[in-house]
Short mmCIF file of C-alpha atoms and ligand atoms in Angstrom, two decimals:
data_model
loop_
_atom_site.label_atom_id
_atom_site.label_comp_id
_atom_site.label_asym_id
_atom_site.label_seq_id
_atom_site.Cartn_x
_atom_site.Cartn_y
_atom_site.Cartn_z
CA UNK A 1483 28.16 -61.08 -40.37
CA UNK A 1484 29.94 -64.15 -38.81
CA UNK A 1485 30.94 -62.73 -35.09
CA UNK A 1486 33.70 -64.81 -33.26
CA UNK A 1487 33.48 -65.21 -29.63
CA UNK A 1488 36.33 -65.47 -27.53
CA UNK A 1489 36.94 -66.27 -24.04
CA UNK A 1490 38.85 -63.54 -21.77
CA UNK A 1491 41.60 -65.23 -21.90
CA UNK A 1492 42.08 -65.33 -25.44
CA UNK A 1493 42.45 -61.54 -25.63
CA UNK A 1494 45.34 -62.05 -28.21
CA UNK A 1495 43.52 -64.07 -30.49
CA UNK A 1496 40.90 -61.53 -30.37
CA UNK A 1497 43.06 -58.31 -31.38
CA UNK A 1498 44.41 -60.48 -33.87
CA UNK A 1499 41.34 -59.34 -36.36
CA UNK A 1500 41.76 -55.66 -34.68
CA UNK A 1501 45.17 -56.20 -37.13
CA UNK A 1502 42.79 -57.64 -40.12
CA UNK A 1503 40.89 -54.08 -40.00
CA UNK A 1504 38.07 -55.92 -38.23
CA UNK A 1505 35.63 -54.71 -35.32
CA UNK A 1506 36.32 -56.16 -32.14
CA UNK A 1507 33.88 -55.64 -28.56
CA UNK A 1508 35.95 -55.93 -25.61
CA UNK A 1509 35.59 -55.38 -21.64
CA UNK A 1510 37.22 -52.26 -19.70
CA UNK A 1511 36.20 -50.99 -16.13
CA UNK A 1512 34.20 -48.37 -17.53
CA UNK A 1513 31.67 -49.98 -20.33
CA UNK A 1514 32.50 -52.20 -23.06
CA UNK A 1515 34.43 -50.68 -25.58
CA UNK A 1516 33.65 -51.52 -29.86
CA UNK A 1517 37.16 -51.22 -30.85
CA UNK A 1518 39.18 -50.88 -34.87
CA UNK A 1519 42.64 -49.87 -35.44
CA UNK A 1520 42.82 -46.44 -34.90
CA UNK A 1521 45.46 -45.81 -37.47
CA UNK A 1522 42.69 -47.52 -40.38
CA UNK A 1523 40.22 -45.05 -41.79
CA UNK A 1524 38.46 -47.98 -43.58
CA UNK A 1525 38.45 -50.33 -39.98
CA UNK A 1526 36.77 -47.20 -37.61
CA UNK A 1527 34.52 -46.05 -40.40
CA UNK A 1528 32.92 -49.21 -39.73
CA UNK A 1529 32.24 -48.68 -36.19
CA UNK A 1530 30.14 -45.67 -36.97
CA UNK A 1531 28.13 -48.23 -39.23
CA UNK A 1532 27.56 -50.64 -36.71
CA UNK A 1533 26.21 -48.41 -34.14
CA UNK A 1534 24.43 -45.69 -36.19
CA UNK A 1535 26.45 -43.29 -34.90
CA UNK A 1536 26.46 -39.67 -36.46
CA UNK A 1537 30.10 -39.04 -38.23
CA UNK A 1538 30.20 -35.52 -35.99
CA UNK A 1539 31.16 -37.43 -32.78
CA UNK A 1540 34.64 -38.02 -32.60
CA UNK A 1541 36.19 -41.47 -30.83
CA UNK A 1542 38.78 -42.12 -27.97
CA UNK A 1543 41.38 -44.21 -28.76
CA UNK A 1544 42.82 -46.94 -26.31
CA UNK A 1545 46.13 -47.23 -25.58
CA UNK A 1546 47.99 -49.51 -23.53
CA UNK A 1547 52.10 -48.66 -23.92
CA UNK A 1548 53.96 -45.08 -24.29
CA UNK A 1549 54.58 -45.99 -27.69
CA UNK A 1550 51.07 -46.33 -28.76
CA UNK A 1551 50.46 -43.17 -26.85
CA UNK A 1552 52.98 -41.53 -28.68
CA UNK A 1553 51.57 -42.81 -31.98
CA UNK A 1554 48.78 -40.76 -31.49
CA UNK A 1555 49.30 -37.81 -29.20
CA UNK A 1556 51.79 -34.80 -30.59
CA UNK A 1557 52.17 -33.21 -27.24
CA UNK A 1558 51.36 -33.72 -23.64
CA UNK A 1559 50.56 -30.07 -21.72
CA UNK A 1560 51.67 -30.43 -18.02
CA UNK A 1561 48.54 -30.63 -16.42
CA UNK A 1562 47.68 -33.82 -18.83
CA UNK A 1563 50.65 -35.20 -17.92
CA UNK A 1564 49.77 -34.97 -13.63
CA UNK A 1565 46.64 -36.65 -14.51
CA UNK A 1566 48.20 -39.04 -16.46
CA UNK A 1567 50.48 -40.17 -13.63
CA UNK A 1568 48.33 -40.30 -10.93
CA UNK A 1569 44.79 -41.82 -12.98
CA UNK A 1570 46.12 -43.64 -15.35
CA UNK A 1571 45.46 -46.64 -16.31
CA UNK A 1572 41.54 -45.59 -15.42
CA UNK A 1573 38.37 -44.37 -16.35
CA UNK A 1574 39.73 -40.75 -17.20
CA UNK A 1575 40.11 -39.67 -21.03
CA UNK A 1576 42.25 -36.95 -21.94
CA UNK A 1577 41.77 -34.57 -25.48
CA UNK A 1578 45.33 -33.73 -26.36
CA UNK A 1579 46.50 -32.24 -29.85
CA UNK A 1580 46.56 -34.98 -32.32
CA UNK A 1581 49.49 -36.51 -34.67
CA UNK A 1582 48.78 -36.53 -38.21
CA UNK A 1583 48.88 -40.54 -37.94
CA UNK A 1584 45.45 -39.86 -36.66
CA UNK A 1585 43.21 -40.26 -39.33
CA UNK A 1586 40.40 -37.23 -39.34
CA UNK A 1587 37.15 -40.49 -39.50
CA UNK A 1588 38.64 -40.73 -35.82
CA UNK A 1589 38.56 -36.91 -34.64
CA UNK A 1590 35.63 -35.89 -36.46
CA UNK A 1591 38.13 -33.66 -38.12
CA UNK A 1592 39.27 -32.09 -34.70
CA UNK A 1593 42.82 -31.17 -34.75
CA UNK A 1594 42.17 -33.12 -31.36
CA UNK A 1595 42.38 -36.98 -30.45
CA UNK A 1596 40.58 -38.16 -27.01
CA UNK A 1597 42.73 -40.49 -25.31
CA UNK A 1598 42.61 -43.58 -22.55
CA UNK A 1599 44.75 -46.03 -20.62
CA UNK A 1600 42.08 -48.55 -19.39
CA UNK A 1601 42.99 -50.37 -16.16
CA UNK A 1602 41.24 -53.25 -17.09
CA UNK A 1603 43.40 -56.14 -16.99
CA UNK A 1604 41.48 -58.44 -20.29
CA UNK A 1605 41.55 -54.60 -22.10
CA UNK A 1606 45.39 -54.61 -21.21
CA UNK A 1607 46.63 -57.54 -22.61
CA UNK A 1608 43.59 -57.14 -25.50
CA UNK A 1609 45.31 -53.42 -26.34
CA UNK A 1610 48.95 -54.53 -26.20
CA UNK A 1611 47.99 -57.31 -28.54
CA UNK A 1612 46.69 -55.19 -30.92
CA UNK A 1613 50.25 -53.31 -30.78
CA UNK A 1614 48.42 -50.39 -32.08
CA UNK A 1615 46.06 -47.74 -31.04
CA UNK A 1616 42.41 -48.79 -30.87
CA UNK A 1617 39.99 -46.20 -31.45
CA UNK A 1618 36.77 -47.45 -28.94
CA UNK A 1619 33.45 -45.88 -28.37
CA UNK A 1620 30.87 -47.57 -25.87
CA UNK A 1621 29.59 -50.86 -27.37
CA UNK A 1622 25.79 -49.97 -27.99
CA UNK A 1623 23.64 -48.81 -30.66
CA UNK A 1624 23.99 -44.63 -30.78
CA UNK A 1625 21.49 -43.80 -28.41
CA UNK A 1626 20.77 -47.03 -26.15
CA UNK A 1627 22.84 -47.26 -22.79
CA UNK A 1628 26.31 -47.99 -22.55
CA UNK A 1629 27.17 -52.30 -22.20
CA UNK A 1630 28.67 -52.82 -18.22
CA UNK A 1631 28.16 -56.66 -19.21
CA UNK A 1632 29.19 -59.04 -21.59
CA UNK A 1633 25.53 -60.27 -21.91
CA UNK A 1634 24.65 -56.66 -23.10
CA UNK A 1635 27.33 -56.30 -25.39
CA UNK A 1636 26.66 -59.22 -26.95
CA UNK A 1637 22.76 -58.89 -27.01
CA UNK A 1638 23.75 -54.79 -28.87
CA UNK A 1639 26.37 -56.13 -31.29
CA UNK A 1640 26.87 -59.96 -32.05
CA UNK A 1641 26.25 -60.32 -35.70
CA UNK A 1642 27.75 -56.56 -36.32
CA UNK A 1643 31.65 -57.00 -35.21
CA UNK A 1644 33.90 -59.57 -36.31
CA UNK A 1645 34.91 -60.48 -32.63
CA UNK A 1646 33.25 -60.12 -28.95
CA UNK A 1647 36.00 -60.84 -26.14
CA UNK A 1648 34.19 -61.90 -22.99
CA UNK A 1649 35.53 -59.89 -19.80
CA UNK A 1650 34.00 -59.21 -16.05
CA UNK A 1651 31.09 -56.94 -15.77
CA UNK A 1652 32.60 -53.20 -15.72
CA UNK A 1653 33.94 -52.26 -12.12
CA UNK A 1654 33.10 -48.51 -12.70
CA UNK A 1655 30.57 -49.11 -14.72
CA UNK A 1656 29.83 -44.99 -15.86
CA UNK A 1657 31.87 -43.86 -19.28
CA UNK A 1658 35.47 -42.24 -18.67
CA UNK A 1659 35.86 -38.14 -17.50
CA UNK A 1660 36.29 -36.85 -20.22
CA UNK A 1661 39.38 -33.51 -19.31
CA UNK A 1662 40.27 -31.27 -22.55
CA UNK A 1663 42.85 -28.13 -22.48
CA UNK A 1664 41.38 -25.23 -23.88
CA UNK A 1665 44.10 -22.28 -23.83
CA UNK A 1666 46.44 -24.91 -21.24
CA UNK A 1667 43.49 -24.69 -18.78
CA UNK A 1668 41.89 -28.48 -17.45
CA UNK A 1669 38.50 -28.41 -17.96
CA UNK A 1670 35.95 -31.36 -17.59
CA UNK A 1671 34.20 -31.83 -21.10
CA UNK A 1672 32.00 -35.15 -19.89
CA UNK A 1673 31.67 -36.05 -16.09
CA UNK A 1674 32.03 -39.70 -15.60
CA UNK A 1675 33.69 -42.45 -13.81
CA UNK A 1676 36.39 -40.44 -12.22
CA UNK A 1677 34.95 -38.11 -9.31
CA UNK A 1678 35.49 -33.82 -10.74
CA UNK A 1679 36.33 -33.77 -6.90
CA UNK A 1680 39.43 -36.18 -7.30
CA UNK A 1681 40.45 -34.32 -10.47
CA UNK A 1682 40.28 -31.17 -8.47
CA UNK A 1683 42.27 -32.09 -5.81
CA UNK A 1684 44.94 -33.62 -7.88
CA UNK A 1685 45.20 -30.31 -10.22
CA UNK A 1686 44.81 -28.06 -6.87
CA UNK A 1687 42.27 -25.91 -8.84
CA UNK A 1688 38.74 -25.31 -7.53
CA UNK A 1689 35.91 -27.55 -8.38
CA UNK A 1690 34.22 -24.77 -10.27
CA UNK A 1691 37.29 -23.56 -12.62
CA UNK A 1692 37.24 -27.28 -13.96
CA UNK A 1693 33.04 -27.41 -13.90
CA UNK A 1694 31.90 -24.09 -14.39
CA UNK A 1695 33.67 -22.82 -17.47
CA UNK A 1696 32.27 -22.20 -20.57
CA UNK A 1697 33.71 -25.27 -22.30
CA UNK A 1698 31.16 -27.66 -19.92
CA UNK A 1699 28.28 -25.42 -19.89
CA UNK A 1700 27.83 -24.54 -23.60
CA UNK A 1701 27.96 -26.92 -26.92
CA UNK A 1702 29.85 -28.35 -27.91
CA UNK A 1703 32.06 -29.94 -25.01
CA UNK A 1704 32.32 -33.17 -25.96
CA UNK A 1705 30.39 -32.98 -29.44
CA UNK A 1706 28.45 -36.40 -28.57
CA UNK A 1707 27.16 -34.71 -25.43
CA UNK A 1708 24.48 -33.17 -27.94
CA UNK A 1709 22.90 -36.32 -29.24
CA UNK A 1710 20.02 -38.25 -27.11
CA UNK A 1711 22.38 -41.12 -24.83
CA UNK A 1712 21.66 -43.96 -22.00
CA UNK A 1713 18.43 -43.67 -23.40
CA UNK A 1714 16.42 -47.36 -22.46
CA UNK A 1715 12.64 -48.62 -23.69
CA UNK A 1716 11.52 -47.61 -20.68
CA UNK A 1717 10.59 -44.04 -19.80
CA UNK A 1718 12.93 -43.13 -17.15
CA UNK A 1719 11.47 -40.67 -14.51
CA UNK A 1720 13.89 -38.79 -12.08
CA UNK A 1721 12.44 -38.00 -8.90
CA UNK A 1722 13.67 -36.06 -5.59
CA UNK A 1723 11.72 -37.00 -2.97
CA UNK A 1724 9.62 -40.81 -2.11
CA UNK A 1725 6.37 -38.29 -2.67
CA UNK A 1726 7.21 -37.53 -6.12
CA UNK A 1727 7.76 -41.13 -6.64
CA UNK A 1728 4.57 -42.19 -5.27
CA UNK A 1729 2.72 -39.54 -7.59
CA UNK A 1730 5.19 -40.94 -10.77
CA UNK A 1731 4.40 -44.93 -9.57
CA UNK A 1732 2.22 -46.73 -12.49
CA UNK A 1733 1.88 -50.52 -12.10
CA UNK A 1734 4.96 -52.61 -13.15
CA UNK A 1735 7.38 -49.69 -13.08
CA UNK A 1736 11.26 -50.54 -11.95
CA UNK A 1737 12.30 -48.46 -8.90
CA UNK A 1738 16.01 -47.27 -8.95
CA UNK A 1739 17.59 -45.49 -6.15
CA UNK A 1740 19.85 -45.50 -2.82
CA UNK A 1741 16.65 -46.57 -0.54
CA UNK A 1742 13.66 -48.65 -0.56
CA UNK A 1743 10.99 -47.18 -2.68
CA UNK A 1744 7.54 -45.87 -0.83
CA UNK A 1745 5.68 -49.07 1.08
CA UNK A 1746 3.34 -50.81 -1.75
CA UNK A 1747 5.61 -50.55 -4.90
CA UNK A 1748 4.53 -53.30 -7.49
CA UNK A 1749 7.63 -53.57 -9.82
CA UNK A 1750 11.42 -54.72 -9.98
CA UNK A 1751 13.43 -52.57 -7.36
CA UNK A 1752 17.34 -51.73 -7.82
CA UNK A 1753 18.46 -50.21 -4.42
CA UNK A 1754 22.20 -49.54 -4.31
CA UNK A 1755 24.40 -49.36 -1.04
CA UNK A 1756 26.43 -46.01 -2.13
CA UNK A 1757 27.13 -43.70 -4.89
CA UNK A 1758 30.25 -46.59 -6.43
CA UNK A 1759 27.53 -49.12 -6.32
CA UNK A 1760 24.86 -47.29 -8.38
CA UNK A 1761 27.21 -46.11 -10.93
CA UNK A 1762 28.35 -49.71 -11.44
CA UNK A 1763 24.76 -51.12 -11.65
CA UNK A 1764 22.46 -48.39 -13.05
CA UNK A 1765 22.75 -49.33 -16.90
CA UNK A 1766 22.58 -52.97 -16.00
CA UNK A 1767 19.32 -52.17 -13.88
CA UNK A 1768 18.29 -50.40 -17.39
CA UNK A 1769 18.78 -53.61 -19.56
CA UNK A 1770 17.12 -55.40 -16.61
CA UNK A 1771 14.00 -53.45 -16.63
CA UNK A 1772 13.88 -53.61 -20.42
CA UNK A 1773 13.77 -57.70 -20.47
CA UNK A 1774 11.01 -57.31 -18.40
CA UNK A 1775 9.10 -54.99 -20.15
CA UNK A 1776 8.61 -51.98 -17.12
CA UNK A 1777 6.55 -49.64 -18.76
CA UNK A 1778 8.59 -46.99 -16.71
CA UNK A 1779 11.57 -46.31 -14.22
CA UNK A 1780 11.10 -44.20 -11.68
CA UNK A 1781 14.70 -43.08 -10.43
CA UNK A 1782 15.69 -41.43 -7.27
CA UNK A 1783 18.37 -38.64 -7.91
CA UNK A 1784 21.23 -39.31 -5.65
CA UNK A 1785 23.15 -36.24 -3.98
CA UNK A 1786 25.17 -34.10 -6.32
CA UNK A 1787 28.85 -35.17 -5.27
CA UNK A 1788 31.83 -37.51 -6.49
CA UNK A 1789 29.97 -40.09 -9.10
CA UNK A 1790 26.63 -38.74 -8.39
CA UNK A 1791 27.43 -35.83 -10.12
CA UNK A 1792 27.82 -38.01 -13.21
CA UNK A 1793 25.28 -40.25 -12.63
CA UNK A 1794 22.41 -36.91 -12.39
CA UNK A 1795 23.99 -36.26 -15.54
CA UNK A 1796 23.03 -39.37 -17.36
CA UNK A 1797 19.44 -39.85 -16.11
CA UNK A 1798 18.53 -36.44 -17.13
CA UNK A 1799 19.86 -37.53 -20.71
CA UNK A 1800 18.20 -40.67 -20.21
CA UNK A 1801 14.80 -38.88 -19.25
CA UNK A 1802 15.03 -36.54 -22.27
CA UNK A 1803 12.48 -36.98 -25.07
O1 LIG B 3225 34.69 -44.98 -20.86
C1 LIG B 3225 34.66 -44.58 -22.03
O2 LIG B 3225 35.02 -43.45 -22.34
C2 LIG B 3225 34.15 -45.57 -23.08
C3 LIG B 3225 35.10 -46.77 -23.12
C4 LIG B 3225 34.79 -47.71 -24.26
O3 LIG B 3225 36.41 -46.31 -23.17
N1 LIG B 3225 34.03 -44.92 -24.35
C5 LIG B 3225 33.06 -44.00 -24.62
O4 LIG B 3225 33.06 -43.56 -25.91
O5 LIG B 3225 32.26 -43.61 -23.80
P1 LIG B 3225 31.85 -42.77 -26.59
O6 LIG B 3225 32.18 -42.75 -28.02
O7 LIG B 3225 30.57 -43.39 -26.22
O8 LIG B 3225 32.00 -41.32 -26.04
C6 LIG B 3225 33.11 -40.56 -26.44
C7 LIG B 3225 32.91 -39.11 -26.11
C8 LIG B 3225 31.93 -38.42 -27.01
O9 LIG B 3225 31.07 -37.60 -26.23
C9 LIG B 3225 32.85 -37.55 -27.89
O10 LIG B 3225 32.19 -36.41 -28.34
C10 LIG B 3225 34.00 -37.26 -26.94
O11 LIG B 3225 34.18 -38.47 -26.27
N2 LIG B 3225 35.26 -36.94 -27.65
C11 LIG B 3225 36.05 -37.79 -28.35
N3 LIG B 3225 37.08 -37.13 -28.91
C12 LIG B 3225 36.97 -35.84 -28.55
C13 LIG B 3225 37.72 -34.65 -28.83
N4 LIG B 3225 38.79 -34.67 -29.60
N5 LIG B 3225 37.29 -33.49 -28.28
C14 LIG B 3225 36.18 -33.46 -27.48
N6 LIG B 3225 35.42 -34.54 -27.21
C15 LIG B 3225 35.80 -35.72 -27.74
MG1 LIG B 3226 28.68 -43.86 -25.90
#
């Protein structure tokens, strides 16, 4: 397939072919979003073509007015409607009851629809373009670690999407929260780019009634949670301590972590200043370590607060076999 690139600020001319029924990448401040008309069974049952992505995982769709909202959610519980106001547009998704308009290739079949109001200025003018809902997962092959660049989308899908709309390198750079309402109650089905601390304080519940329930402890939360994810070439080997890392070192391997790895270490190093800065750059260090061919990546685990709650989350995936 022909793909048409197209400079950020030719966002309209890009969600033109969203309108065609065509497959369009495009930036946001979480990961790079591969985008189709939401409201098209035929457009979105192409995205799960170009990634390989099993039909069981349901999409968020991208909005960017009320009205588009409205096209697609039939109700807005209270609760989703605080978080709404005070994290929206941003890297939180919300799983509200669905409208019929919804086509079932988008849910999975859910009687659910994952939403998201991206704060991303090229997505904003990209999703009011498009005038309609655009459903969006990440833009990589199922599997592979989410794109924070442009050079990553394009190096996962050019040749698979009609369009690829060039934007900054993600702010966030970790996947949305992901907040459903089983029985009314806010519960987090996917940590992510938005801190379970923040979303606490805003809802005034504990930390553990929106953590700790059933619905983010047991399948399925988020049904994609079940599949391997963030998964790069390289093995990826959480550590806990600059001993274990030592004992993991092999020659060539990446270090990754919030400090200098142990005195000696032959291989790329990725040190980030704080918890913001390793969310933004881990799955960039990933792609990194891949074009140069680490045989491994050993990873220090940061602390288990805000994003690095998240980001544990993702390198254990990452690690998994
Ligand atoms: O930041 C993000 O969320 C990015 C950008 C592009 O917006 N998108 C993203 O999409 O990460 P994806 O497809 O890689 O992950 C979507 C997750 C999956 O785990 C899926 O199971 C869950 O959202 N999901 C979608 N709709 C759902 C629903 N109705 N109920 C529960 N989980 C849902
Ligand atoms: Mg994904």
């Amino acid at each position: 397939m022909t793909t048409q690139y197209f400079e950020s600020a030719q966002a309209a001319a890009a969600a033109a072919l969203i309108r065609k029924g065509g497959l369009v990448v495009f930036p946001t401040e979480t990961v790079y979003g591969l985008g189709a008309n939401a409201l098209n069974p035929g457009a979105v049952a192409k995205i799960f073509a170009a990634k390989g992505r099993p039909s069981d995982n349901p999409l968020i769709v991208h909005v960017a007015e009320e009205a588009q909202l409205a096209q697609v959610a039939a109700e807005i519980p209270a609760p989703a409607r605080l978080l709404m106001d005070r994290f929206w547009p941003g890297p939180l998704s919300l799983v509200l009851p669905k409208t019929p308009a919804v086509p079932g290739v988008v849910t999975a079949g859910l009687n659910t629809v994952g939403v998201r109001w991206p704060r991303d200025p090229v997505a904003q003018e990209f999703l009011k373009a498009a005038g309609v809902p655009v459903a969006a997962p990440s833009a990589n092959i199922s599997g592979s670690p989410s794109p924070t660049t442009f050079a990553m989308a394009k190096a996962a899908m050019a040749g698979r999407v009609e369009g690829l709309l060039a934007g900054q390198d993600a702010e966030v750079g970790l996947e949305s929260t992901i907040v459903g309402f089983p029985e009314g109650r806010p519960r987090i089905l996917r940590l992510g780019g938005l801190s379970a601390e923040a979303l606490a304080e805003a809802l005034s519940l504990p930390l553990e009634e929106l953590l700790a329930s059933s619905v983010y402890r047991s399948a399925p939360p988020a049904p994609g949670m079940k599949y391997p994810h963030y998964k790069p070439e390289a093995r990826v080997i959480p550590v806990d301590s600059l001993g274990a890392a030592q004992a993991a070192a092999e020659p060539g391997a990446a270090w990754l972590g919030l400090c200098e790895p142990p005195v000696g270490w032959d291989g790329p190093l990725y040190v980030f200043r704080d918890l913001d800065d390793y969310a933004h750059g881990l799955y960039a260090a990933f792609f990194d370590a891949d074009r140069r061919a680490c045989p491994s990546i050993v990873v220090l685990r940061p602390p288990e607060t805000g994003l690095g709650r998240a980001l544990r989350q993702r390198l254990e995936k990452a690690s998994q076999a």
